[in-house]
CSV table of C-alpha atoms in Angstrom, one decimal:
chain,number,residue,atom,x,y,z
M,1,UNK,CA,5.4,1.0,-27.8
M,2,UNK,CA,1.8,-0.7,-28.5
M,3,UNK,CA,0.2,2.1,-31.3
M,4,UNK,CA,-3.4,2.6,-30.6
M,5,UNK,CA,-4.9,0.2,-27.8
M,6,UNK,CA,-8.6,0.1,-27.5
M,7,UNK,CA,-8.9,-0.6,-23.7
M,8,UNK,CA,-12.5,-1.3,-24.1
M,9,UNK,CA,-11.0,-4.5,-25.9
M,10,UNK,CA,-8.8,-5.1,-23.1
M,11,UNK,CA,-11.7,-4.6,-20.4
M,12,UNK,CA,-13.5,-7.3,-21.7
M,13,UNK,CA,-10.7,-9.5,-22.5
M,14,UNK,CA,-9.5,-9.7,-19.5
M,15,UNK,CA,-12.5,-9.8,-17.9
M,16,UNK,CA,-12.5,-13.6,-17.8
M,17,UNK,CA,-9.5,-13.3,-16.1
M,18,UNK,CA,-9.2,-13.7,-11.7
M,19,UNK,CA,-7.6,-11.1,-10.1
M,20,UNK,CA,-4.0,-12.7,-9.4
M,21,UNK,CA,-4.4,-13.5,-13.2
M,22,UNK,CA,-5.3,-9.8,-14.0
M,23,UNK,CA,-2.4,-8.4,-12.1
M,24,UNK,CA,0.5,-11.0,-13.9
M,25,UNK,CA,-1.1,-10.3,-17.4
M,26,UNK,CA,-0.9,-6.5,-17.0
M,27,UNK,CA,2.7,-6.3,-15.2
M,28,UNK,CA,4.2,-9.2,-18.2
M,29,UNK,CA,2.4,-7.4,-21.0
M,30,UNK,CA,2.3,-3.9,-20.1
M,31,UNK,CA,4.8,-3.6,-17.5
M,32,UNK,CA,6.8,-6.2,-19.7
M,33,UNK,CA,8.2,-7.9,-16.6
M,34,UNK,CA,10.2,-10.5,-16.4
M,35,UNK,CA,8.7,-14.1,-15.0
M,36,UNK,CA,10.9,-13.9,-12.2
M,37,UNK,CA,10.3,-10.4,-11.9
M,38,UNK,CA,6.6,-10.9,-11.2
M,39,UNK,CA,7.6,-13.8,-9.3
M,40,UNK,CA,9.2,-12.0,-6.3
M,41,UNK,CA,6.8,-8.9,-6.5
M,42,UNK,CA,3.6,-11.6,-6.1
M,43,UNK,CA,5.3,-14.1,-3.7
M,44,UNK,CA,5.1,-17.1,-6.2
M,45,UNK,CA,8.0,-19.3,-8.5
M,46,UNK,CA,8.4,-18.1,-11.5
M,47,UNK,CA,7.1,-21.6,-12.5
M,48,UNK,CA,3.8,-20.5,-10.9
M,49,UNK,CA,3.7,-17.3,-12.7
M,50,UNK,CA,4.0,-19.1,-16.4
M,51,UNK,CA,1.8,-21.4,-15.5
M,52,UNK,CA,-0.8,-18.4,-14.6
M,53,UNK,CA,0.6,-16.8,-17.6
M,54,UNK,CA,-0.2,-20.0,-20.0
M,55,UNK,CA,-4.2,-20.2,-18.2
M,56,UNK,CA,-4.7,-16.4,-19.1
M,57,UNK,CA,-3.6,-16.7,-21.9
M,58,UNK,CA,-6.0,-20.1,-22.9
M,59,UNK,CA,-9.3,-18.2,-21.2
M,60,UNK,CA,-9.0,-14.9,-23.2
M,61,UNK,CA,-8.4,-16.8,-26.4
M,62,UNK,CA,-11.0,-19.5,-25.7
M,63,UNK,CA,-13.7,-16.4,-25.6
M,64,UNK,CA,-11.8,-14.2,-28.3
M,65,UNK,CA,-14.2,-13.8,-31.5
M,66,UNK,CA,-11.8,-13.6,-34.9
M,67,UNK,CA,-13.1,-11.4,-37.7
């Protein structure tokens, strides 16, 4: 359960995001997949899919604007 989620602040987070990125964000946050999970759904090693995990993670911070 997430509350209230403005998805006008997700748009734009992930918005700095590529596709494949998009697509493992929303299935390990929203989905809340497993690595390995996403892993064999995408085609990838789990490795891969942290590592993807760990870059979208770095991009939507480095543009994030704290209050």
């Amino acid at each position: 359960e997430y509350g209230f989620i403005d998805m006008d602040v997700i748009k734009r987070m992930f918005s700095v995001l590529t596709k494949r990125e998009k697509e493992i964000m929303y299935k390990f946050v929203f989905e809340e997949m497993q690595k390995k999970e996403i892993a064999d759904d995408i085609g990838v090693s789990p490795m891969t899919v942290g590592r993807e995990i760990i870059a979208a993670k770095e991009k939507i911070k480095s543009q994030t604007v704290y209050f």
